[in-house]
Tab-separated table of C-alpha atoms (C1' of nucleotides) in Angstrom:
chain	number	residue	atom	x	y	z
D	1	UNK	CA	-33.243	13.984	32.286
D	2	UNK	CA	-36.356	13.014	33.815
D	3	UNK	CA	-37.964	15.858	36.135
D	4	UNK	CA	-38.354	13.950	39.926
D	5	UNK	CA	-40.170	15.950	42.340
D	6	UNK	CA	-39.826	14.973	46.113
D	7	UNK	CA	-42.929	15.574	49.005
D	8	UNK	CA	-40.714	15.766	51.956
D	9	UNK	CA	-44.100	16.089	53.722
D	10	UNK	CA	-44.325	12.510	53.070
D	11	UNK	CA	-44.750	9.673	55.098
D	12	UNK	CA	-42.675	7.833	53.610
D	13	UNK	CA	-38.656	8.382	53.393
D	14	UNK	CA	-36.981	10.573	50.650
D	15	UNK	CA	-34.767	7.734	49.633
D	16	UNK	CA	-37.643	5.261	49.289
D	17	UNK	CA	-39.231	8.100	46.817
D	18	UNK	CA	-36.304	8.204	45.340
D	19	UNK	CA	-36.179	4.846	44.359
D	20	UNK	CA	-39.557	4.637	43.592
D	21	UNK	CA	-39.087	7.476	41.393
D	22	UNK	CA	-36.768	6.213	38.903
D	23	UNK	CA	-38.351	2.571	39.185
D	24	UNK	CA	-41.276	4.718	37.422
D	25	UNK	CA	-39.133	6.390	34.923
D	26	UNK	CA	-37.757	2.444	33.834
D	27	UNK	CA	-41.433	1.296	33.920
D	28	UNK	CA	-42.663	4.017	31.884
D	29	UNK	CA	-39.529	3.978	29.341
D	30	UNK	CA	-38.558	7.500	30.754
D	31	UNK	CA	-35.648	5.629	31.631
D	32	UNK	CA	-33.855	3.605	29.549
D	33	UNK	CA	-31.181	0.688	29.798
D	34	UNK	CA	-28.051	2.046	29.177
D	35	UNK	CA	-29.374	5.484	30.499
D	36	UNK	CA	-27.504	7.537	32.536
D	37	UNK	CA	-28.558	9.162	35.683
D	38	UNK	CA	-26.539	12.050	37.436
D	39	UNK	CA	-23.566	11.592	40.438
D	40	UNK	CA	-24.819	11.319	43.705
D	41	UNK	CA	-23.901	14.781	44.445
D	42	UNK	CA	-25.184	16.798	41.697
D	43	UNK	CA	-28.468	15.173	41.968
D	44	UNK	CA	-28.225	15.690	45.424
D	45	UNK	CA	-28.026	19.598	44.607
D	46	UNK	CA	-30.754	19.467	41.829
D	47	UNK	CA	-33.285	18.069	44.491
D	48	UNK	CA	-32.490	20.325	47.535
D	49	UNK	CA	-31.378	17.038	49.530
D	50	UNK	CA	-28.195	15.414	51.357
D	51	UNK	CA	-25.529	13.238	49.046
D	52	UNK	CA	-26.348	10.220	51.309
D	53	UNK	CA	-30.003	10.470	50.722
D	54	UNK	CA	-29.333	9.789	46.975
D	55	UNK	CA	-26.674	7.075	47.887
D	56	UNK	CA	-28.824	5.167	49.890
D	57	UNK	CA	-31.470	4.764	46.924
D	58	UNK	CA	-28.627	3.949	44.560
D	59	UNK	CA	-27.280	1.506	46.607
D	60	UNK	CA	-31.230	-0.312	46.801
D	61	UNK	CA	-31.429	0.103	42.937
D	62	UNK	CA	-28.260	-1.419	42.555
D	63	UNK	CA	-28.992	-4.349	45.151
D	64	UNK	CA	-32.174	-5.108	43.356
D	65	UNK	CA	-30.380	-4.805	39.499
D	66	UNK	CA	-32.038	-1.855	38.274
D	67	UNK	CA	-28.792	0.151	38.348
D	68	UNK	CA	-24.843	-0.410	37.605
D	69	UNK	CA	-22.497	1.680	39.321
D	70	UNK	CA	-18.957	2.339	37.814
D	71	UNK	CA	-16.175	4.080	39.149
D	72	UNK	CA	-15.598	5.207	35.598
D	73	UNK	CA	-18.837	5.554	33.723
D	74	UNK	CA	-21.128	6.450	36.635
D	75	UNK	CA	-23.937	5.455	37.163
D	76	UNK	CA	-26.501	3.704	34.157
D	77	UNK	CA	-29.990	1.975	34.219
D	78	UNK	CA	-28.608	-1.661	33.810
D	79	UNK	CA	-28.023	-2.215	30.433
D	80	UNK	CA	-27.970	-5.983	30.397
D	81	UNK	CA	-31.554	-5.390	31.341
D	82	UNK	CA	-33.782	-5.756	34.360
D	83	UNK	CA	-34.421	-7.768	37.124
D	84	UNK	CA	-36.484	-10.832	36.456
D	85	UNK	CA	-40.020	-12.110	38.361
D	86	UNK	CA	-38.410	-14.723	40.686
D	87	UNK	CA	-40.398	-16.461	43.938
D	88	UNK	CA	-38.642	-14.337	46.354
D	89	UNK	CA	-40.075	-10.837	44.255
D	90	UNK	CA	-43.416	-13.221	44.121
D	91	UNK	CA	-43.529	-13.466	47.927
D	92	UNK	CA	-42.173	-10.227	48.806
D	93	UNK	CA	-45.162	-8.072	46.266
D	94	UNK	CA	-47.901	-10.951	47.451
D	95	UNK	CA	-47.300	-9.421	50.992
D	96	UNK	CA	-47.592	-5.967	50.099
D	97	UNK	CA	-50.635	-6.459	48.041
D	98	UNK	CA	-52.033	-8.805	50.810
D	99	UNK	CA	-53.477	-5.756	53.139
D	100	UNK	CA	-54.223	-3.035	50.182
D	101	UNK	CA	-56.274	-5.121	48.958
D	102	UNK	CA	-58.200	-6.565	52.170
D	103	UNK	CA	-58.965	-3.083	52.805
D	104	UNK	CA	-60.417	-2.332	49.267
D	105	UNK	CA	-62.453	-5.340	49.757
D	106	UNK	CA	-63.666	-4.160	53.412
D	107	UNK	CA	-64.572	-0.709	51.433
D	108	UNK	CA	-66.787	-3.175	49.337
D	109	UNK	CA	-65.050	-3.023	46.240
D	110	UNK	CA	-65.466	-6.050	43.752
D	111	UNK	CA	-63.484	-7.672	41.809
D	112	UNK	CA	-64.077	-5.923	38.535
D	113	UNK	CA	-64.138	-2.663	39.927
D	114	UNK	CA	-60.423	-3.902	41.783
D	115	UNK	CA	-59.078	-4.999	38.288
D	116	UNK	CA	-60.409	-1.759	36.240
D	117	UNK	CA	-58.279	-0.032	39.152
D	118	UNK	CA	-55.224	-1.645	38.959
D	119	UNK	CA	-55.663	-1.464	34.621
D	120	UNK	CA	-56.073	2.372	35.081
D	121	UNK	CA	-52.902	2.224	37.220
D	122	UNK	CA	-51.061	0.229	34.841
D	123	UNK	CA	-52.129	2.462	31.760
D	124	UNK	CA	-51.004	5.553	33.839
D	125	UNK	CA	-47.686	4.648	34.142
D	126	UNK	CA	-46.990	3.697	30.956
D	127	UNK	CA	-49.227	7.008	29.477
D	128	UNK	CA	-46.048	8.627	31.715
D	129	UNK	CA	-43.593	7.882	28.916
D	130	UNK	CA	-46.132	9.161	25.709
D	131	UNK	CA	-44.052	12.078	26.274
D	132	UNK	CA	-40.802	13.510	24.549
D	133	UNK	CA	-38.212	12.063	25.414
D	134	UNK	CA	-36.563	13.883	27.743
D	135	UNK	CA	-33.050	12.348	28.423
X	1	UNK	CA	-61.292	-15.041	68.198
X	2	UNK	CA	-59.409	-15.260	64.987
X	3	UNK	CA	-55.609	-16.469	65.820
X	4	UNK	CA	-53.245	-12.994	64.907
X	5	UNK	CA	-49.653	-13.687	64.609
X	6	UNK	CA	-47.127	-10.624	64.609
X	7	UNK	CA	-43.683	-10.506	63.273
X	8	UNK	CA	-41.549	-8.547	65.228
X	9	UNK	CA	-38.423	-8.626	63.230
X	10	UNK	CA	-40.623	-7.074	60.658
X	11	UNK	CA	-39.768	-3.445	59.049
X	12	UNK	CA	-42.941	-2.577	59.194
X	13	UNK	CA	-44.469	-1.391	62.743
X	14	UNK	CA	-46.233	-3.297	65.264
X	15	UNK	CA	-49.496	-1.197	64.961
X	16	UNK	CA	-49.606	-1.106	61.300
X	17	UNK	CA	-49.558	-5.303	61.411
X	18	UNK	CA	-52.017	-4.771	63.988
X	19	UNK	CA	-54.376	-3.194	62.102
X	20	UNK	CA	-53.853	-4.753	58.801
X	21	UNK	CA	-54.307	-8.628	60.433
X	22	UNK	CA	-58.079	-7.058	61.722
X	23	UNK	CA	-58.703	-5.614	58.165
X	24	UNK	CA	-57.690	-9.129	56.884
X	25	UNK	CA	-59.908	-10.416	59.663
X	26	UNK	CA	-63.037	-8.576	58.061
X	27	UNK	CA	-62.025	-8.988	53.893
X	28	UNK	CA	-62.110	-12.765	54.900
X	29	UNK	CA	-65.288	-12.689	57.014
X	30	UNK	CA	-63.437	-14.037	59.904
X	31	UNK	CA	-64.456	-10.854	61.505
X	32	UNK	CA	-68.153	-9.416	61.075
X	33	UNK	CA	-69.683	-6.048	61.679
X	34	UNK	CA	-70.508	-5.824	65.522
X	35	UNK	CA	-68.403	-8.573	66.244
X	36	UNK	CA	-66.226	-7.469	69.664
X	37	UNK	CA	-62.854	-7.084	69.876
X	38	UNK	CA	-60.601	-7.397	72.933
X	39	UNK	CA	-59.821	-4.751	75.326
X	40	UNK	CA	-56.287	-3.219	74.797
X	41	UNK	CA	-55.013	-4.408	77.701
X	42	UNK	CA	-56.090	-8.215	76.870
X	43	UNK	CA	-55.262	-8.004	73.523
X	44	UNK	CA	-51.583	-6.316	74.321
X	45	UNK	CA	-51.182	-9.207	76.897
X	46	UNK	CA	-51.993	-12.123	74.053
X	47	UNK	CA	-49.801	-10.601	71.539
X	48	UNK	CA	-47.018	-10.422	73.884
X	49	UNK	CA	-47.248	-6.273	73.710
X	50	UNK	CA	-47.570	-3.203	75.186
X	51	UNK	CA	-51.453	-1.770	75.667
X	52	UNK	CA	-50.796	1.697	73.736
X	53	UNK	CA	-49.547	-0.259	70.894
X	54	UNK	CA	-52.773	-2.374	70.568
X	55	UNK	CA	-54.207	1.540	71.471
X	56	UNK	CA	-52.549	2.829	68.480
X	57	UNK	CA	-54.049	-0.087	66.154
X	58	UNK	CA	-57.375	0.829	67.458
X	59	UNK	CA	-57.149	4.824	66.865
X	60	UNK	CA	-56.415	4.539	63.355
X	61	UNK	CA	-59.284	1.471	62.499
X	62	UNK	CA	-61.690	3.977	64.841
X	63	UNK	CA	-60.503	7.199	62.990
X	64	UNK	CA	-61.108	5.458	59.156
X	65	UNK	CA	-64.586	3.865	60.354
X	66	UNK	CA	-63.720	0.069	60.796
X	67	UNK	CA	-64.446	-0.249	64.224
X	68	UNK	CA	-66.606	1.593	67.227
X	69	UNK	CA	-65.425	2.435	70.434
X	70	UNK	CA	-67.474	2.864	73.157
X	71	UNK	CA	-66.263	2.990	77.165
X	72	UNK	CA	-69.478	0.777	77.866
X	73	UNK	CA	-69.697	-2.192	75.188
X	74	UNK	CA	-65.854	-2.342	74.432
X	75	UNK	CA	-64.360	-2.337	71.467
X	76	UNK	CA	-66.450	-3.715	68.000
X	77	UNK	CA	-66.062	-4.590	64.564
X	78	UNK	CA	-68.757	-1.369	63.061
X	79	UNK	CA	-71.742	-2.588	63.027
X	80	UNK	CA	-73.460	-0.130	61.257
X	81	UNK	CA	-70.724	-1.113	57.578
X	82	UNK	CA	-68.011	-0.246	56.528
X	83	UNK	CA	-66.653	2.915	55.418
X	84	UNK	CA	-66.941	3.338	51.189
X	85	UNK	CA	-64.425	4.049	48.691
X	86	UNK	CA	-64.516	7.679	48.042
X	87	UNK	CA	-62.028	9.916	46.614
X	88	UNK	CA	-59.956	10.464	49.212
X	89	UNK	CA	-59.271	6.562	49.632
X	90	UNK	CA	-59.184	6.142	45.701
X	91	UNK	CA	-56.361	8.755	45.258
X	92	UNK	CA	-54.753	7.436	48.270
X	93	UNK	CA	-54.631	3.486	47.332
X	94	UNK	CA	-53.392	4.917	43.649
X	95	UNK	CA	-50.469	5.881	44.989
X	96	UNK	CA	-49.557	3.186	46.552
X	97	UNK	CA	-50.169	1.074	43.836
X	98	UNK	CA	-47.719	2.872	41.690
X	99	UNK	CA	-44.463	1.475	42.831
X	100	UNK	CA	-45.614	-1.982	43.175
X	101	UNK	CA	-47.098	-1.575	39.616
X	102	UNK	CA	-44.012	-0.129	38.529
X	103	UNK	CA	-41.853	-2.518	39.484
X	104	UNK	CA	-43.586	-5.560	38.316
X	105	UNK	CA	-44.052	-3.919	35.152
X	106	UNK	CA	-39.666	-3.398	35.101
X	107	UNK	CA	-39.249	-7.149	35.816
X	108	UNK	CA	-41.306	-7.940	32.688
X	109	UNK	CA	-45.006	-8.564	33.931
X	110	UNK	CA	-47.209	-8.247	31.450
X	111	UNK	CA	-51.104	-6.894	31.900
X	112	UNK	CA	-52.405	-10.330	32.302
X	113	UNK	CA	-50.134	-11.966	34.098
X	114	UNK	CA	-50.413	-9.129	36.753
X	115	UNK	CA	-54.113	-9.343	36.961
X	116	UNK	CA	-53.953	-12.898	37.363
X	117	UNK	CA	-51.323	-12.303	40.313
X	118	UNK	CA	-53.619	-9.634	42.360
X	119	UNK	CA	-57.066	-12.308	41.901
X	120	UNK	CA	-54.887	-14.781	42.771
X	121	UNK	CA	-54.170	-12.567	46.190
X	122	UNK	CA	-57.773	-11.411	46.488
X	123	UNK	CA	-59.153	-15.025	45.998
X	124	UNK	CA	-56.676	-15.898	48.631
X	125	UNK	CA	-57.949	-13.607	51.158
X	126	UNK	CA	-61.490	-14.918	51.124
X	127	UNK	CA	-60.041	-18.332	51.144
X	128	UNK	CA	-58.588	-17.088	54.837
X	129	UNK	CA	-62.784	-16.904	55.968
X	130	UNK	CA	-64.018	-20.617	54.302
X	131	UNK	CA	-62.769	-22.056	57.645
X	132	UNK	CA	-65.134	-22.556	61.107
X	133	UNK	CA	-65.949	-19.436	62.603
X	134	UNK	CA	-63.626	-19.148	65.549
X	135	UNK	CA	-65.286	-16.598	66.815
I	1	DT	C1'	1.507	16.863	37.273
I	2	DT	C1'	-2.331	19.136	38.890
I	3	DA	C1'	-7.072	19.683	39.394
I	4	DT	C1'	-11.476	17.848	39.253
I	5	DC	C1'	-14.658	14.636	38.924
I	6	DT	C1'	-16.469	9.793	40.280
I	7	DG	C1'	-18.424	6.277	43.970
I	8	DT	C1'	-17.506	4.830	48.597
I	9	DT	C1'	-16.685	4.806	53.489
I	10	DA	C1'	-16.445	6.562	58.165
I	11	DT	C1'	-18.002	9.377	61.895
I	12	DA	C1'	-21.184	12.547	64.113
I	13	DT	C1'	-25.324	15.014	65.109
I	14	DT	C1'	-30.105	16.100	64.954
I	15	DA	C1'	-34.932	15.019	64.571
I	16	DA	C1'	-38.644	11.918	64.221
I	17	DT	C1'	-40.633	7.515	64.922
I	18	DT	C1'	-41.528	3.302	67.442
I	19	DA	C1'	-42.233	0.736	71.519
I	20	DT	C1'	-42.405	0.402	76.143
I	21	DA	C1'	-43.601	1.812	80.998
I	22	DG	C1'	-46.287	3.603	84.819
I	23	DA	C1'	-49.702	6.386	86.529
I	24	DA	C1'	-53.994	8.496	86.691
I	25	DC	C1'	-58.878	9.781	85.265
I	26	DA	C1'	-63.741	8.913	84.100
I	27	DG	C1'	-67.113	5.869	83.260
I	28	DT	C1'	-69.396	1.096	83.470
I	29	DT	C1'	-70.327	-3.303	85.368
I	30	DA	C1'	-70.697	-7.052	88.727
V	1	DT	C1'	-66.689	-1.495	96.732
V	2	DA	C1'	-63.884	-3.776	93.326
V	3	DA	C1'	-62.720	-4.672	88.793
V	4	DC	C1'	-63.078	-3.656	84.450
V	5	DT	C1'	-63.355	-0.273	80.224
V	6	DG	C1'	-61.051	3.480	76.975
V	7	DT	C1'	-58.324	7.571	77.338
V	8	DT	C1'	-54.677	10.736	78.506
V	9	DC	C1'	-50.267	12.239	80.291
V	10	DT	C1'	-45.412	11.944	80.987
V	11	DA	C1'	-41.082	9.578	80.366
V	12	DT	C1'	-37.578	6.730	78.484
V	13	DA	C1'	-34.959	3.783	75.293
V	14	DA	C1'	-34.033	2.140	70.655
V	15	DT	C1'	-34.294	2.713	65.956
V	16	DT	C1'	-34.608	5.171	61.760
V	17	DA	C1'	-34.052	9.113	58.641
V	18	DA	C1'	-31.573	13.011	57.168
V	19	DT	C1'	-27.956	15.962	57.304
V	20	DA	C1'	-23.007	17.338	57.677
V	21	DT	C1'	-18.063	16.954	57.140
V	22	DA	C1'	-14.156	14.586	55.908
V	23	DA	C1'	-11.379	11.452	53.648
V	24	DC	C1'	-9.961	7.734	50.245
V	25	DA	C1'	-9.228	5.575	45.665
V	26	DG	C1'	-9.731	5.724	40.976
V	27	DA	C1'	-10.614	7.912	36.485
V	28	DT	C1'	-10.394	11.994	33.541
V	29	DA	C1'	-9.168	16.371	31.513
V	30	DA	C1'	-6.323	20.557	31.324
DNA sequence: TTATCTGTTATATTAATTATAGAACAGTTA
DNA sequence: TAACTGTTCTATAATTAATATAACAGATAA
């Protein structure tokens, strides 16, 4: 299994960690299609949080495609593969981007120094999964 | 005055909009250091919202350096810069970036195409300031 | 069959956040 | 004096986030 640690200092909500979380295991082949990932409840136990916290993010993963819930098997990291890019993703991440990178500009950043950034960032995640497996 | 539009169905809060439209405002050149800004009240009254709202926008732009406050000259764009990328901001704007560049990376972006995706964003920022000054 | 696990749903409560409202204060400006 | 400025305080309503408990339906193993 993939260790998942939790701020609940954070700003933003457990569930949305959550998520986020195990969208970072897929990217960084931590997490595999076809990979399992623990019942609501017990993961609810291993991360000191409520049942519904961990249902909630399932039930975004699942809307989205990164997940398949069965009764029977559980729950799996869709193994008829990922989401695609479509023009309502396109939209939807252009929006997001929009003011994080206004203010980087404001801060006087440049355009090389933005793309080095977000090439660090990319090499990060994907340095994430150099690892053992651990699943 | 540059034209701010807010959507109030969004999920994410009035004041954040707020103060990501005047960050915009100053990536795009649309707003310039010592430019003013209106007064709460004014400004609550044009967007159709309440003044500690607009009040809220202003504390956080005032408390990370993008605008001065003072009770005599009103409220203006800083005109002595803007604040600089340092650490704190870098680690910050990281971690943000991880999800987004997580996710894109799940649905099957590749390095380039997601570089051409965030110039295409930043280009379209400044493309926001190439029209008349409206201020 | 019984017991135990699975996801799912429903209801309830608590705490925190968001947005609004009204009032007042201190200072500046016309 | 009158009208404006930002700021602060208190209060309320609506929404969201997180927890808690219970129950249901289906699959699985003893």
């Amino acid at each position: 299994m993939v260790i998942i640690s939790l701020d609940l200092q954070s700003e933003s909500p457990i569930y949305i960690q959550l998520r986020n979380k195990i969208i970072e295991g897929i990217a960084s082949k931590q997490l595999r299609p076809g990979d399992p990932l623990p019942s609501v409840r017990t993961f609810a136990q291993d991360l000191g949080v409520n049942m519904h916290t961990v249902n909630k993010a399932y039930q975004l993963l699942k809307q989205d495609g990164f997940i398949q819930i069965h009764r029977q098997k559980g729950v799996v990291i869709n193994p008829d593969g990922m989401p695609s890019v479509d023009g309502n993703y396109l939209a939807n991440v252009r929006e997001n981007l929009r003011p994080v990178i206004s203010e980087s500009v404001c801060r006087g950043m440049n355009k090389e120094e933005l793309m080095k950034l977000i090439q660090e960032v990319y090499e990060e995640i994907q340095k994430g999964g150099e690892h053992d497996d651990l699943h």
